Tab-separated table of C-alpha atoms in Angstrom:
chain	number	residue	atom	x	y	z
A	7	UNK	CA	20.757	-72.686	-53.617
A	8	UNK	CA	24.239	-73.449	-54.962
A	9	UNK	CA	26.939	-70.897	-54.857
A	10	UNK	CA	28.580	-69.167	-58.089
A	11	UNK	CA	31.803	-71.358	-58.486
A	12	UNK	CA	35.413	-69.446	-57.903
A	13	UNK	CA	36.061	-68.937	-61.605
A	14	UNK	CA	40.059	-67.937	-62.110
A	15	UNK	CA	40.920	-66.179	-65.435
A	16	UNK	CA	41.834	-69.557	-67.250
A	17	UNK	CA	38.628	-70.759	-66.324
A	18	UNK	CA	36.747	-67.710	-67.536
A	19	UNK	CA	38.584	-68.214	-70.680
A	20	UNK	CA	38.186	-71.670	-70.742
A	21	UNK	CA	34.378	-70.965	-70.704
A	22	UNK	CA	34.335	-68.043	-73.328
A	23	UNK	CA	36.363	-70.421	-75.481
A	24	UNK	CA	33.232	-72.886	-75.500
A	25	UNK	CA	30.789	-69.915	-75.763
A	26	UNK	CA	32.280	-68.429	-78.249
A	27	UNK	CA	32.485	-71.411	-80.785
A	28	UNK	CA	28.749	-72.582	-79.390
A	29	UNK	CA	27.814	-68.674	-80.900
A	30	UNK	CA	30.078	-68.925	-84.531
A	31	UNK	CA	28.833	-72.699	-84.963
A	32	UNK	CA	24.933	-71.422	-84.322
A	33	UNK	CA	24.660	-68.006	-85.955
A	34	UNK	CA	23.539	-66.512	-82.490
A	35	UNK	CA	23.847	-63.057	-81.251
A	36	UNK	CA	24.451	-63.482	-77.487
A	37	UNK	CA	24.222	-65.912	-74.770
A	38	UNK	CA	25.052	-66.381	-71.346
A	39	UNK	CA	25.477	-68.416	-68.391
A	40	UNK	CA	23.119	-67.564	-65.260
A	41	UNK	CA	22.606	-69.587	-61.818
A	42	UNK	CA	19.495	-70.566	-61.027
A	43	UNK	CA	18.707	-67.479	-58.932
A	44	UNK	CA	19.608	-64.802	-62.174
A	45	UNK	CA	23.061	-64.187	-61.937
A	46	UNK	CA	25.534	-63.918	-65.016
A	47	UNK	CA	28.400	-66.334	-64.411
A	48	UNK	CA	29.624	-65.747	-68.227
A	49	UNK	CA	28.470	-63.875	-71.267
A	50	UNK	CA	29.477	-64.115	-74.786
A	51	UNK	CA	28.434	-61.808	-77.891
A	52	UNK	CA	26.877	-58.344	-78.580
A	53	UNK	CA	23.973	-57.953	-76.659
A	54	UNK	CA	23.352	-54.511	-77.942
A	55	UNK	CA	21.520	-52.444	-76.059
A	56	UNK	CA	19.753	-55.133	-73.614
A	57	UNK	CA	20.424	-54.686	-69.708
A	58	UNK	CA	21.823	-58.420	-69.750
A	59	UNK	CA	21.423	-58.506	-65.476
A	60	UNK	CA	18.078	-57.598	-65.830
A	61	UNK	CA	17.431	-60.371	-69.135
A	62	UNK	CA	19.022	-62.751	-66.839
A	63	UNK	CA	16.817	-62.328	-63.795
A	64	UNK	CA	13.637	-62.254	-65.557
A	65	UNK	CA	15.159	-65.453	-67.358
A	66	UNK	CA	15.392	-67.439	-64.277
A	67	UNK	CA	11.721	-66.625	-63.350
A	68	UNK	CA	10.415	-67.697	-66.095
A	69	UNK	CA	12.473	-71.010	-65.856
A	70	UNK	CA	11.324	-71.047	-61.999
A	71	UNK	CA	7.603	-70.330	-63.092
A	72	UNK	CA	7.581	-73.339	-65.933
A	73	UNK	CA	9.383	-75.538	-63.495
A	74	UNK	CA	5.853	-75.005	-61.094
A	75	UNK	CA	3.739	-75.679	-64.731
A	76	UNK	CA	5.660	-78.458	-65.151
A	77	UNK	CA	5.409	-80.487	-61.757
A	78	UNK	CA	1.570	-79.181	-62.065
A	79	UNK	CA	1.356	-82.093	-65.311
A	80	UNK	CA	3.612	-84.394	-63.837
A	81	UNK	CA	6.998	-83.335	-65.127
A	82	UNK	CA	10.080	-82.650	-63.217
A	83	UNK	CA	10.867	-79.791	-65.204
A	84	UNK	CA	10.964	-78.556	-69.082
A	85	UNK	CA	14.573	-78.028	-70.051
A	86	UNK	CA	14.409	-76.086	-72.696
A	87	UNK	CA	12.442	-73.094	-72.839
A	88	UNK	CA	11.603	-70.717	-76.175
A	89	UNK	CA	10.185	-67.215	-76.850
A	90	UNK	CA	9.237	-66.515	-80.630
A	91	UNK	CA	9.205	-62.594	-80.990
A	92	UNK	CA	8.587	-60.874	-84.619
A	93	UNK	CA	12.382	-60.543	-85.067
A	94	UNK	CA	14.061	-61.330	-82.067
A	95	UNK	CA	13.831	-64.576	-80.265
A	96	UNK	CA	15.140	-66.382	-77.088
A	97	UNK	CA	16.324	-70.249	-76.435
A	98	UNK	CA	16.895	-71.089	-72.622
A	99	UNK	CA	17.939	-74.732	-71.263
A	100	UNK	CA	18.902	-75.973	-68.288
A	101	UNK	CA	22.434	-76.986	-68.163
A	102	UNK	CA	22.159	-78.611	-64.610
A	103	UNK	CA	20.183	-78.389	-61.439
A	104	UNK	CA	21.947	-75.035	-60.416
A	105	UNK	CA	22.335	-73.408	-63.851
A	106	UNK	CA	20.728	-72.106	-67.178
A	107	UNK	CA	22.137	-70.853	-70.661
A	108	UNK	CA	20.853	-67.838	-72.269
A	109	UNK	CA	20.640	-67.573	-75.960
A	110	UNK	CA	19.802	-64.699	-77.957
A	111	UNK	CA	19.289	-64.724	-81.859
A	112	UNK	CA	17.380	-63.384	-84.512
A	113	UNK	CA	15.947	-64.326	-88.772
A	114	UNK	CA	19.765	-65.177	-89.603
A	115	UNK	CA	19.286	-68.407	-87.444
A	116	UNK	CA	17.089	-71.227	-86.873
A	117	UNK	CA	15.935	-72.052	-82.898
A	118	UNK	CA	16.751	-76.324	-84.420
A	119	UNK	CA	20.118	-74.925	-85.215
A	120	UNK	CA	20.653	-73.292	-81.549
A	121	UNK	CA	18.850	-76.111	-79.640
A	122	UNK	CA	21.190	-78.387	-81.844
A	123	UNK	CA	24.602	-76.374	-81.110
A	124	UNK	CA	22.984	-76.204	-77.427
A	125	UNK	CA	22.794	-79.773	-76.742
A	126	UNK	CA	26.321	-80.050	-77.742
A	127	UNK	CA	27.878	-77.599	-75.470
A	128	UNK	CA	25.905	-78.008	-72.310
A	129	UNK	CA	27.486	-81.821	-71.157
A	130	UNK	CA	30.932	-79.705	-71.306
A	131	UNK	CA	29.981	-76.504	-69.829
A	132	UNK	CA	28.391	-78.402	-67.161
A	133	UNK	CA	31.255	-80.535	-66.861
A	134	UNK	CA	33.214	-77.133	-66.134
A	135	UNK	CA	30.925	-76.273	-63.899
A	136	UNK	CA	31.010	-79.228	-61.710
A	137	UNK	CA	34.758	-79.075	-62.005
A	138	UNK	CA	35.028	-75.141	-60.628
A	139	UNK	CA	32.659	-76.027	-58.072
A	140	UNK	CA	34.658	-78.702	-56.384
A	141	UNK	CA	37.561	-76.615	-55.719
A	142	UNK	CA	37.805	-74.202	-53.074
A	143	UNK	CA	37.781	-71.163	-52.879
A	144	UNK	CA	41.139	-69.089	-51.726
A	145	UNK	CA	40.152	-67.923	-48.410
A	146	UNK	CA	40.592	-64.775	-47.570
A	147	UNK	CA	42.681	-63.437	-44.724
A	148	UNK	CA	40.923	-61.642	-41.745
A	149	UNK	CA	42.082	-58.512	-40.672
A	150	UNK	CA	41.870	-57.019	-37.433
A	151	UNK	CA	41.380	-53.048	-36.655
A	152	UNK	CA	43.996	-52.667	-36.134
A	153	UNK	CA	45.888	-54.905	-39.006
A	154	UNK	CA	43.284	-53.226	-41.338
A	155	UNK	CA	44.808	-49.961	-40.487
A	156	UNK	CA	48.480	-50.873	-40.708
A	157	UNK	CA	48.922	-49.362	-44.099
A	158	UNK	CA	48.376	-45.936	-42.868
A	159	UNK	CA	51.049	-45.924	-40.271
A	160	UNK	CA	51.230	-45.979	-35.991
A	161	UNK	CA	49.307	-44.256	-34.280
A	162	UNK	CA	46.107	-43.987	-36.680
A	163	UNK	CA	44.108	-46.523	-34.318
């Protein structure tokens, strides 16, 4: 599975900034961006009082899970997925092989207005994407024992 791309803070604003519009422009509450395995690479909106982590995971099984129904009828996958609840609903679609956006919304919007609003943001989110995943990431220095313990003077070994 493909790693979360090294995101620096003008690429997490870069992404908010396309999140943010994609939620004004579509009247929806909350959405995210989640790898394929559940975790939140961004999040945008009031989620009020939903454990988002938890939203996400159960997200990507159910995309996992239709991806199986759909190679059982002779489809690669569905892309777009969509949960109708009395008040509350839920729009998820694949924004490439190695992640999924998350959108949350309820009567004030239409799910043709946020699959319309999605399809517009996903070629430059995933464009993004693609982008932070080619660079790499700062490495990280090793530190010894007894470099790790330099800060706290000779002797402390």
């Amino acid at each position: 599975m493909e790693t979360i791309p090294f995101l620096t803070k003008e690429d997490v604003v870069e992404l908010d900034n396309i999140l943010e519009d994609y939620l004004h422009k579509s009247d929806a509450d909350f959405t995210m961006v989640i790898d394929r395995g559940g975790t939140v690479i961004a999040q945008c909106g009031k989620a009020g009082n939903k454990d988002v982590a938890i939203v996400a995971a159960l997200a990507a099984g159910s995309f996992a899970a239709t991806k199986e129904l759909a190679r059982r009828i002779g489809e690669n996958e569905f892309s777009a997925l969509y949960h109708q609840g009395r008040g509350r609903h839920i729009f998820m679609s694949s924004i490439d092989e190695h992640t999924i956006i998350i959108t949350l919304f309820g009567e004030e919007t239409t799910v043709g207005l946020v699959r319309f609003y999605t399809v517009d943001i996903v070629p430059p989110i995933s464009a993004l994407l693609e982008r932070f995943r080619s660079r790499e990431a700062p490495s990280i220095p090793e530190l010894s024992a007894t470099g790790a313990m330099a800060p706290f003077g000779p002797g402390r070994d």
